[in-house]
Coordinates of C-alpha atoms in Angstrom, one line a residue:
X1 CA 7.0 76.0 -67.5
X2 CA 6.9 77.8 -64.1
X3 CA 3.7 78.4 -62.1
X4 CA 2.5 82.0 -62.1
X5 CA 0.3 84.2 -60.0
X6 CA -1.4 87.1 -61.5
X7 CA -2.5 89.5 -58.4
X8 CA -4.4 93.2 -58.5
X9 CA -2.5 95.6 -56.5
X10 CA -3.8 98.4 -54.4
X11 CA -3.2 100.8 -57.2
X12 CA -5.5 98.8 -59.3
X13 CA -2.3 97.6 -61.6
X14 CA -2.0 94.0 -61.7
X15 CA 1.4 92.3 -60.7
X16 CA 2.7 89.0 -61.3
X17 CA 5.1 86.5 -59.4
X18 CA 6.4 83.2 -60.7
X19 CA 7.9 80.1 -58.8
X20 CA 11.4 79.4 -59.5
X21 CA 13.5 76.8 -57.5
X22 CA 10.7 76.9 -54.6
X23 CA 10.6 80.7 -54.3
X24 CA 8.3 83.4 -55.6
X25 CA 9.9 85.9 -57.7
X26 CA 7.9 89.4 -58.8
X27 CA 7.9 89.5 -62.5
X28 CA 6.9 93.3 -62.4
X29 CA 7.3 95.6 -59.3
X30 CA 4.6 94.7 -56.6
X31 CA 4.3 98.6 -56.0
X32 CA 4.6 100.3 -59.1
X33 CA 4.3 97.6 -62.0
X34 CA 3.8 100.1 -64.6
X35 CA 7.6 101.2 -64.4
X36 CA 9.0 98.4 -66.2
X37 CA 12.4 98.0 -67.6
X38 CA 11.5 97.8 -71.4
X39 CA 12.6 99.8 -74.1
X40 CA 12.3 99.2 -78.1
X41 CA 12.9 101.3 -81.1
X42 CA 10.9 100.1 -84.1
X43 CA 12.8 100.3 -87.3
X44 CA 11.4 102.4 -90.2
X45 CA 11.5 99.5 -92.9
X46 CA 9.8 96.9 -90.5
X47 CA 6.8 95.6 -91.7
X48 CA 5.8 92.8 -89.1
X49 CA 6.9 92.8 -85.4
X50 CA 7.3 89.6 -83.5
X51 CA 6.9 90.1 -79.8
X52 CA 8.4 87.1 -77.8
X53 CA 6.1 87.2 -74.7
X54 CA 2.8 88.7 -73.9
X55 CA 2.9 88.8 -70.0
X56 CA 0.4 91.2 -68.8
X57 CA 0.2 93.2 -71.8
X58 CA 2.2 96.3 -70.5
X59 CA 5.4 95.9 -72.7
X60 CA 2.7 95.5 -75.9
X61 CA 1.1 98.6 -75.1
X62 CA 4.3 100.6 -75.0
X63 CA 5.1 99.0 -78.5
X64 CA 1.7 100.1 -79.9
X65 CA 2.1 103.7 -78.8
X66 CA 5.2 104.0 -81.1
X67 CA 3.8 102.0 -84.3
X68 CA 0.4 100.8 -85.9
X69 CA 2.3 97.9 -87.5
X70 CA 1.1 94.2 -87.2
X71 CA 2.5 92.9 -84.1
X72 CA 2.3 89.2 -83.6
X73 CA 2.8 87.9 -80.0
X74 CA 4.2 84.5 -79.3
X75 CA 3.3 83.2 -76.0
X76 CA 3.1 79.7 -74.3
X77 CA 1.6 80.6 -71.0
X78 CA -2.3 80.0 -70.9
X79 CA -2.6 82.1 -67.7
X80 CA -1.1 85.5 -69.8
X81 CA -3.6 84.6 -72.7
X82 CA -6.5 84.6 -70.2
X83 CA -5.7 87.7 -68.7
X84 CA -5.3 89.7 -72.0
X85 CA -8.7 89.9 -73.6
X86 CA -10.0 91.9 -76.4
X87 CA -6.7 92.4 -78.4
X88 CA -6.4 95.4 -81.0
X89 CA -6.9 94.3 -84.5
X90 CA -3.4 94.8 -85.6
X91 CA -2.3 92.1 -82.7
X92 CA -2.5 88.8 -83.5
X93 CA -1.8 86.2 -80.8
X94 CA 0.4 83.0 -81.5
X95 CA 0.0 80.6 -78.8
X96 CA 2.3 77.5 -78.1
X97 CA 3.8 76.0 -81.3
X98 CA 1.6 77.9 -83.9
X99 CA 4.6 80.3 -84.7
X100 CA 5.9 77.3 -87.0
X101 CA 3.1 78.1 -89.2
X102 CA 4.4 81.8 -89.6
X103 CA 6.0 82.6 -93.1
X104 CA 9.0 84.7 -92.9
X105 CA 8.8 86.7 -96.3
X106 CA 8.4 90.2 -95.2
X107 CA 11.1 92.6 -93.2
X108 CA 10.4 91.3 -89.6
X109 CA 11.4 92.9 -86.4
X110 CA 12.1 90.7 -83.1
X111 CA 11.4 91.9 -80.0
X112 CA 12.5 90.0 -77.0
X113 CA 10.7 90.6 -73.9
X114 CA 13.7 90.0 -71.5
X115 CA 11.1 90.4 -68.5
X116 CA 9.5 87.0 -69.5
X117 CA 12.2 84.9 -70.5
X118 CA 12.8 83.3 -67.1
X119 CA 9.3 82.0 -67.0
X120 CA 9.6 80.1 -70.3
X121 CA 13.3 79.8 -71.1
X122 CA 13.0 76.6 -73.1
X123 CA 9.9 77.6 -75.1
X124 CA 11.5 81.1 -76.0
X125 CA 14.8 79.6 -76.7
X126 CA 13.0 77.1 -79.3
X127 CA 11.3 80.0 -80.9
X128 CA 14.4 82.1 -81.6
X129 CA 16.2 78.9 -82.9
X130 CA 13.4 78.3 -85.1
X131 CA 13.1 82.1 -86.2
X132 CA 17.0 82.1 -86.9
X133 CA 16.6 78.9 -89.1
X134 CA 13.8 80.1 -91.2
X135 CA 15.2 83.7 -91.7
X136 CA 18.4 81.7 -93.1
X137 CA 16.6 79.0 -94.9
X138 CA 16.8 79.0 -98.8
X139 CA 13.5 78.8 -100.3
X140 CA 12.4 77.1 -103.4
X141 CA 9.3 76.9 -105.9
X142 CA 8.8 73.5 -107.2
X143 CA 6.5 73.2 -110.2
X144 CA 4.5 69.9 -109.7
X145 CA 5.2 66.8 -111.9
X146 CA 3.4 63.4 -111.9
X147 CA 6.3 61.1 -110.8
X148 CA 9.9 62.8 -110.2
X149 CA 9.0 65.8 -108.0
X150 CA 7.9 64.3 -104.6
X151 CA 11.3 62.7 -104.7
X152 CA 13.0 65.9 -105.2
X153 CA 11.0 67.8 -102.7
X154 CA 12.0 65.6 -100.0
X155 CA 15.7 65.8 -101.1
X156 CA 15.5 69.6 -101.3
X157 CA 13.9 69.5 -97.7
X158 CA 16.5 67.4 -96.4
X159 CA 19.0 70.0 -97.7
X160 CA 17.5 72.3 -95.3
X161 CA 15.5 74.4 -98.2
X162 CA 11.7 75.6 -97.3
X163 CA 10.1 74.1 -100.0
X164 CA 6.9 75.6 -101.8
X165 CA 4.9 73.5 -104.6
X166 CA 2.6 75.2 -107.2
X167 CA 0.2 73.1 -109.9
X168 CA 1.3 75.6 -112.7
X169 CA -1.7 75.9 -115.3
X170 CA -1.0 79.1 -116.5
X171 CA 2.2 81.6 -116.6
X172 CA -0.1 84.1 -114.4
X173 CA -0.1 82.0 -111.8
X174 CA 3.5 81.6 -111.4
X175 CA 3.9 85.7 -111.9
X176 CA 1.4 86.3 -108.8
X177 CA 3.3 83.5 -106.7
X178 CA 6.6 85.1 -107.3
X179 CA 4.9 89.0 -106.5
X180 CA 3.7 87.7 -103.1
X181 CA 6.7 85.3 -101.9
X182 CA 10.4 85.5 -101.9
X183 CA 12.0 82.4 -103.6
X184 CA 15.6 82.1 -104.2
X185 CA 15.2 79.0 -106.9
X186 CA 12.2 77.8 -109.0
X187 CA 12.7 74.1 -110.0
X188 CA 11.1 72.2 -112.8
X189 CA 11.3 68.7 -114.3
X190 CA 12.1 69.3 -117.7
X191 CA 12.7 73.0 -119.0
X192 CA 10.3 75.6 -120.0
X193 CA 11.3 78.7 -122.0
X194 CA 8.7 81.0 -120.4
X195 CA 9.7 80.1 -117.1
X196 CA 13.2 81.0 -117.8
X197 CA 12.2 84.4 -119.2
X198 CA 10.2 85.0 -116.0
X199 CA 13.4 84.0 -113.9
X200 CA 15.5 86.3 -116.1
X201 CA 13.0 89.4 -115.1
X202 CA 12.9 88.8 -111.7
X203 CA 16.7 87.7 -111.2
X204 CA 15.7 84.2 -109.8
X205 CA 17.8 81.1 -110.2
X206 CA 15.7 78.7 -112.4
X207 CA 16.9 75.0 -112.2
X208 CA 15.6 72.4 -114.6
X209 CA 16.1 68.7 -114.8
X210 CA 15.5 67.2 -118.1
X211 CA 14.6 63.6 -118.0
X212 CA 12.8 63.2 -121.4
X213 CA 13.6 63.1 -125.0
X214 CA 12.7 64.7 -127.1
X215 CA 12.7 67.9 -124.9
X216 CA 11.4 70.4 -127.7
X217 CA 12.1 73.6 -125.7
X218 CA 15.5 73.1 -125.5
X219 CA 16.0 74.0 -129.3
X220 CA 13.9 77.3 -129.4
X221 CA 16.4 79.6 -128.4
X222 CA 20.1 79.9 -127.3
X223 CA 20.0 78.7 -123.9
X224 CA 22.2 81.4 -122.6
X225 CA 20.3 82.8 -119.7
X226 CA 21.9 84.3 -116.7
X227 CA 19.8 82.7 -114.0
X228 CA 19.2 79.3 -115.8
X229 CA 20.9 76.0 -115.0
X230 CA 19.6 73.3 -117.3
X231 CA 20.2 69.8 -116.3
X232 CA 19.9 67.0 -118.7
X233 CA 19.9 63.3 -118.3
X234 CA 21.4 62.4 -121.4
X235 CA 24.9 63.2 -122.4
X236 CA 24.6 63.1 -125.9
X237 CA 22.1 66.2 -125.5
X238 CA 24.5 68.2 -123.8
X239 CA 27.6 68.0 -126.1
X240 CA 24.9 68.7 -129.0
X241 CA 23.7 71.9 -127.4
X242 CA 27.1 73.0 -126.3
X243 CA 28.2 72.4 -129.9
X244 CA 25.4 74.8 -131.0
X245 CA 26.6 77.5 -128.4
X246 CA 24.6 76.5 -125.0
X247 CA 26.7 77.8 -122.2
X248 CA 24.4 76.6 -119.2
X249 CA 23.4 72.9 -119.8
X250 CA 24.6 70.0 -117.5
X251 CA 24.9 66.5 -117.7
X252 CA 22.7 64.9 -114.7
X253 CA 21.4 61.4 -115.0
X254 CA 18.0 60.6 -113.2
X255 CA 17.9 58.7 -109.8
X256 CA 15.7 56.8 -107.3
X257 CA 14.6 57.1 -103.7
X258 CA 15.4 53.7 -102.6
X259 CA 14.2 54.7 -99.0
X260 CA 11.0 55.1 -100.0
X261 CA 10.9 52.0 -102.3
X262 CA 12.0 50.0 -99.2
X263 CA 8.9 50.9 -97.0
X264 CA 6.6 49.9 -99.6
X265 CA 7.8 46.7 -100.9
X266 CA 6.0 43.5 -99.9
X267 CA 5.6 40.3 -101.5
X268 CA 2.3 40.2 -103.3
X269 CA 1.3 37.4 -105.4
X270 CA -0.9 39.4 -107.9
X271 CA 2.2 41.2 -109.4
X272 CA 4.1 37.7 -109.6
X273 CA 5.1 37.0 -113.4
X274 CA 8.2 35.4 -115.2
X275 CA 8.9 38.4 -117.3
X276 CA 7.2 41.9 -117.3
X277 CA 7.3 45.1 -119.0
X278 CA 6.0 48.5 -117.8
X279 CA 5.6 51.2 -120.2
X280 CA 4.3 52.8 -123.2
X281 CA 3.2 51.2 -126.5
X282 CA 4.1 54.4 -128.3
X283 CA 1.4 54.5 -130.5
X284 CA 0.5 58.2 -129.9
X285 CA 3.4 59.3 -132.3
X286 CA 3.4 62.0 -134.9
X287 CA 4.2 59.9 -138.1
X288 CA 1.3 57.2 -137.4
X289 CA -1.3 60.0 -136.2
X290 CA -0.8 62.9 -138.5
X291 CA 1.5 62.2 -141.3
X292 CA 0.8 58.4 -142.3
X293 CA -2.5 59.1 -143.9
X294 CA -1.0 62.0 -146.6
X295 CA 1.6 59.7 -147.8
X296 CA 1.7 57.5 -150.6
X297 CA 2.8 53.7 -150.5
X298 CA 6.2 54.6 -151.9
X299 CA 6.9 56.7 -148.9
X300 CA 5.5 54.6 -146.4
X301 CA 7.9 52.0 -148.1
X302 CA 10.8 54.2 -147.6
X303 CA 10.0 54.7 -143.9
X304 CA 9.5 51.0 -143.1
X305 CA 13.0 50.4 -144.5
X306 CA 14.5 53.2 -142.2
X307 CA 12.6 51.5 -139.1
X308 CA 13.8 48.0 -140.4
X309 CA 17.7 49.4 -140.4
X310 CA 16.9 51.2 -137.0
X311 CA 15.8 47.4 -135.6
X312 CA 19.3 46.2 -136.2
X313 CA 21.1 48.9 -134.6
X314 CA 21.3 50.1 -130.9
X315 CA 22.6 53.0 -132.2
X316 CA 20.4 56.0 -133.3
X317 CA 21.0 55.9 -136.7
X318 CA 17.6 57.2 -138.1
X319 CA 19.1 60.9 -137.8
X320 CA 21.8 59.7 -140.5
X321 CA 19.2 58.4 -142.8
X322 CA 16.8 61.1 -142.7
X323 CA 18.9 63.5 -145.0
X324 CA 17.4 66.6 -146.9
X325 CA 16.6 64.6 -149.9
X326 CA 14.3 62.2 -148.1
X327 CA 12.8 65.3 -146.2
X328 CA 11.9 67.1 -149.4
X329 CA 10.3 63.9 -150.7
X330 CA 8.6 63.5 -147.3
X331 CA 7.1 66.9 -147.2
X332 CA 6.5 68.0 -150.7
X333 CA 4.4 64.8 -151.6
X334 CA 2.0 64.8 -148.7
X335 CA 2.0 68.5 -148.5
X336 CA 3.4 68.3 -145.0
X337 CA 4.5 71.2 -142.5
X338 CA 6.6 69.4 -139.7
X339 CA 5.7 71.9 -137.1
X340 CA 4.5 75.7 -136.7
X341 CA 7.3 75.9 -133.8
X342 CA 10.4 78.0 -135.0
X343 CA 13.6 75.7 -133.8
X344 CA 16.6 77.8 -133.6
X345 CA 18.7 74.7 -132.8
X346 CA 16.9 71.7 -134.4
X347 CA 16.8 71.5 -138.2
X348 CA 13.6 70.0 -139.9
X349 CA 15.5 66.6 -140.8
X350 CA 16.4 66.3 -137.0
X351 CA 12.7 67.0 -136.3
X352 CA 11.4 64.5 -138.8
X353 CA 14.0 61.9 -137.2
X354 CA 12.6 62.5 -133.9
X355 CA 9.1 61.5 -135.3
X356 CA 10.1 58.7 -136.9
X357 CA 12.3 57.5 -134.0
X358 CA 9.2 57.7 -131.9
X359 CA 7.2 55.6 -134.4
X360 CA 10.3 53.2 -134.3
X361 CA 9.7 52.9 -130.6
X362 CA 6.2 51.7 -131.5
X363 CA 7.1 49.0 -133.7
X364 CA 10.0 47.8 -131.6
X365 CA 8.0 47.9 -128.5
X366 CA 5.4 46.0 -130.0
X367 CA 7.5 43.5 -131.8
X368 CA 9.5 42.7 -128.5
X369 CA 6.0 42.0 -126.7
X370 CA 4.3 40.0 -129.3
X371 CA 7.7 38.0 -129.6
X372 CA 8.1 37.3 -125.7
X373 CA 4.4 36.6 -124.8
X374 CA 4.5 33.6 -127.2
X375 CA 7.2 31.9 -125.4
X376 CA 7.0 33.0 -122.0
X377 CA 4.8 34.1 -118.9
X378 CA 4.7 37.9 -119.8
X379 CA 2.8 40.5 -118.0
X380 CA 2.2 44.0 -119.5
X381 CA 1.4 47.1 -117.7
X382 CA 0.4 50.6 -119.3
X383 CA -2.0 52.8 -121.2
X384 CA -4.9 51.4 -122.8
X385 CA -3.1 52.1 -126.2
X386 CA -1.7 48.4 -125.9
X387 CA -5.0 46.8 -126.4
X388 CA -5.6 48.5 -129.5
X389 CA -2.4 47.0 -130.8
X390 CA -3.6 43.7 -130.2
X391 CA -3.0 40.8 -132.7
X392 CA -4.7 37.8 -132.5
X393 CA -5.9 38.6 -128.8
X394 CA -2.2 38.2 -127.5
X395 CA -2.1 41.5 -125.8
X396 CA -5.3 41.0 -124.1
X397 CA -4.4 37.8 -122.3
X398 CA -1.2 39.7 -120.7
X399 CA -2.3 43.3 -120.4
X400 CA -2.8 44.2 -116.8
X401 CA -3.6 47.7 -116.9
X402 CA -2.2 51.0 -115.6
X403 CA 0.0 50.9 -112.4
X404 CA 0.5 53.8 -110.0
X405 CA 3.9 55.0 -110.2
X406 CA 4.1 55.4 -106.2
X407 CA 2.5 52.3 -104.9
X408 CA 1.9 49.7 -107.7
X409 CA 5.2 50.2 -109.8
X410 CA 7.7 49.1 -107.3
X411 CA 5.7 46.1 -106.5
X412 CA 5.6 44.7 -110.0
X413 CA 9.3 45.2 -110.2
X414 CA 10.1 43.4 -107.1
X415 CA 7.9 40.5 -107.8
X416 CA 8.8 39.8 -111.4
X417 CA 11.5 37.2 -111.8
X418 CA 12.9 39.5 -115.0
X419 CA 11.7 43.1 -115.7
X420 CA 12.5 44.4 -119.3
X421 CA 13.6 48.1 -120.4
X422 CA 13.4 49.2 -123.9
X423 CA 15.1 52.6 -124.3
X424 CA 13.9 54.5 -127.1
X425 CA 16.3 54.8 -129.8
X426 CA 16.6 58.5 -129.8
X427 CA 17.9 58.4 -126.1
X428 CA 21.4 58.1 -127.7
X429 CA 23.4 57.7 -124.1
X430 CA 21.0 58.4 -121.1
X431 CA 18.8 56.0 -119.4
X432 CA 15.2 56.4 -118.4
X433 CA 13.7 56.3 -115.0
X434 CA 12.7 52.6 -115.3
X435 CA 16.3 51.6 -115.1
X436 CA 16.8 53.2 -111.7
X437 CA 13.1 52.4 -110.5
X438 CA 13.7 48.4 -111.4
X439 CA 17.0 48.2 -109.6
X440 CA 15.9 50.3 -106.5
X441 CA 13.3 47.9 -106.1
X442 CA 15.5 45.0 -106.0
X443 CA 14.1 43.8 -109.2
X444 CA 16.1 42.1 -111.9
X445 CA 16.7 43.9 -114.8
X446 CA 17.4 43.2 -118.6
X447 CA 17.9 46.1 -120.8
X448 CA 19.0 47.0 -124.1
X449 CA 22.4 48.8 -124.6
X450 CA 23.0 52.6 -123.8
X451 CA 26.7 54.5 -123.0
X452 CA 25.2 55.4 -119.5
X453 CA 24.9 51.6 -118.4
X454 CA 28.4 51.3 -118.9
X455 CA 29.0 54.8 -117.3
X456 CA 26.6 54.2 -114.1
X457 CA 26.7 50.4 -113.7
X458 CA 28.5 47.2 -114.2
X459 CA 26.8 44.8 -116.8
X460 CA 26.9 41.4 -115.8
X461 CA 26.8 42.4 -112.0
X462 CA 24.2 44.8 -111.9
X463 CA 22.1 44.2 -114.7
X464 CA 22.3 42.3 -118.0
X465 CA 22.3 43.8 -121.5
X466 CA 20.8 42.2 -124.7
X467 CA 21.8 42.8 -128.3
X468 CA 18.7 41.6 -130.4
X469 CA 15.5 39.4 -130.0
X470 CA 17.6 36.2 -130.3
X471 CA 19.8 37.2 -127.4
X472 CA 16.9 38.4 -125.3
X473 CA 15.1 35.3 -125.7
X474 CA 18.3 33.3 -124.4
X475 CA 19.0 35.9 -121.9
X476 CA 15.4 35.1 -120.4
X477 CA 15.5 31.4 -120.7
X478 CA 18.7 31.3 -119.0
X479 CA 18.1 33.4 -116.1
X480 CA 14.4 32.0 -115.4
X481 CA 16.5 28.8 -114.9
X482 CA 19.2 30.2 -112.7
X483 CA 17.4 32.0 -110.0
X484 CA 20.6 32.0 -107.5
X485 CA 22.6 34.3 -110.6
X486 CA 19.6 36.1 -111.2
X487 CA 19.0 37.2 -107.4
X488 CA 22.7 38.1 -106.9
X489 CA 22.6 40.3 -109.9
X490 CA 19.4 42.0 -108.6
X491 CA 21.0 42.5 -105.0
X492 CA 24.0 44.0 -106.6
X493 CA 22.0 46.5 -108.9
X494 CA 20.2 47.4 -105.8
X495 CA 23.1 48.2 -103.8
X496 CA 24.9 50.2 -106.3
X497 CA 21.6 52.3 -106.8
X498 CA 21.3 52.8 -103.6
X499 CA 24.9 53.8 -103.0
X500 CA 25.4 55.9 -106.0
X501 CA 22.3 57.0 -107.6
X502 CA 20.0 58.6 -104.9
X503 CA 18.2 62.0 -105.7
X504 CA 20.4 63.2 -102.8
X505 CA 23.4 62.6 -104.8
X506 CA 21.8 64.0 -107.8
X507 CA 20.9 67.3 -106.2
X508 CA 23.9 67.7 -104.0
X509 CA 25.7 67.6 -107.7
X510 CA 23.5 70.1 -108.9
X511 CA 24.2 72.7 -106.3
X512 CA 28.0 71.8 -106.6
X513 CA 27.7 72.7 -110.3
X514 CA 26.0 76.1 -109.3
X515 CA 28.4 76.9 -106.5
X516 CA 31.3 76.6 -108.8
X517 CA 29.6 78.9 -111.0
X518 CA 28.9 81.4 -109.2

C-alpha cells in the first residue's frame, strides 16, 4: 500500500498525494481538486452500488447527487476512512477484507474509482476477482441431515458452489428463504414431495439423494417433475420406479470422505475388539409396535414362517410371500389399516412386505449378535433399544452405547479386527453407508451379499462376504487367526474406496447426469 498525504489547499479543498517509486504524485489537482475526472451513469434497475475506492469522498458525492440507492464503499486505506467522517445513512463503508461477507443476490452495479486504483492496486484487483467469482458462482441450498450432509457440503464447495444450509422444521421457512435469496439448486438427503412441489413453482432445480429404504415419499406421485432430479442408492428401486413410469430417477451409490476419516483416525484401545457391529437393533418396527397386539396366534405363526424362510435367503423374498390372500387375512382379522397415506406406486402387499422386512431385520440382527457374542469378543454399538432385547444378560455385557458418526464411528471401525455389516433384506441391491465408512476407515469388513458389492468392489480382495450363520462363524474364526490376510484386504478396500467412491466422484456424477439432460 502506498503512503498517502492529505493536505488542505488554499481554496479550502483537500488534496491528496501518494508516494510511488520514491516520488510523490497528486491524486487530485493541487489547485482545483473538486474538478476530478469522474463520470458515472447509474442504471435504473440497479439495487445496490459497489464503489471501489473512497478517497477523499469527492466521487462518492458525485454519485449521491444522482441517486439515493444504497452505496457500499470498499476501501483498504485507513487514512481515507479517518478523513471521511459521518457518512450518510445510505452509504455503508466496507473496510479491508470485509467485502468477503457481502451477499451478491441483488442487482449490483460496480463503480470503479479509477483515481484510486494506483494507490492500492493489489487490493482492488483482489476485490474485482472476488466479485467476478461470486457473481458467476452457482448457489445451492442444502437441507441439514445428521450424517451425510456435511460431506456433501464440502464437495459442493470444492466444486465452486456457494453453499447455504437450512435446518428445515417447516416448509414456510424454506419458502421464506427462497423469497429472500436466489438459489440455482436445492439439495436434500432423501426425497421430499413437498420440496419438489415448491421447486416446481419456483423454477428451481431440486436434487435429492435417496440413501434410505424404504423412502415412502418416492411412491406417492408420478415423480415426473420438470425440476426434480432424484438419485437413489439402490438400482433395484430405480428400475422398479422406471417401470412404473418415473422418468427422472437415477442410480447413485453412497460414498465416503476418506480424507476426513484419515484426519481423525488414531489408535485408541478403548475401541478395540475382535468383532464389532454398529447399527440399529430395529426393534422400532411397524409390525411389533402397531400390528402384533391385534393379531391371533395363527397369523403370528404365519408371519414367523415367512421370517424363517427369509432368514434362509439373501434375496428379498418376503415381497413374493406376501400375496393378496395373506394381506386380506392379516388386515381383516386384526381389523388393521396399514396406512393413511395414499401411495400411487406402492401396493398394500408391497407396503406390508416392507413392514415385515423391517421386522425381519430385527429378528436377523438379534439372532446374529446373540450367536456371535457367545463365541467371540464382540462390541455392540447403537441405540439403547438393544438393551431391551437382552437375553440372559448377554447384550448388557457387550453393549458399548451409541457412537458419534463423525468422531467415534471411524475409531470403532479402524480399531476392530472385524467389522460386521448386515444390510437389510429389503435393500435389494444397494449398500448402506456402513460399508463405505468401514472401508474408508481402513477397517476389515465382513458383510452379507448384495448386488452392488460385486459392482463396486472385489469380494475377497476388498471385503469378505458371508452366506449364513455357519459361514459367518468360520470366516470370523479364520481371519482372527490370519492377521496378514486381514490387513491386506482392509488396505485394498481402503484404496478402492478412496480412489473410486468419494463424495467428489458421486457429486460430479450427479451433475454430469444433469448436464446431459439439460
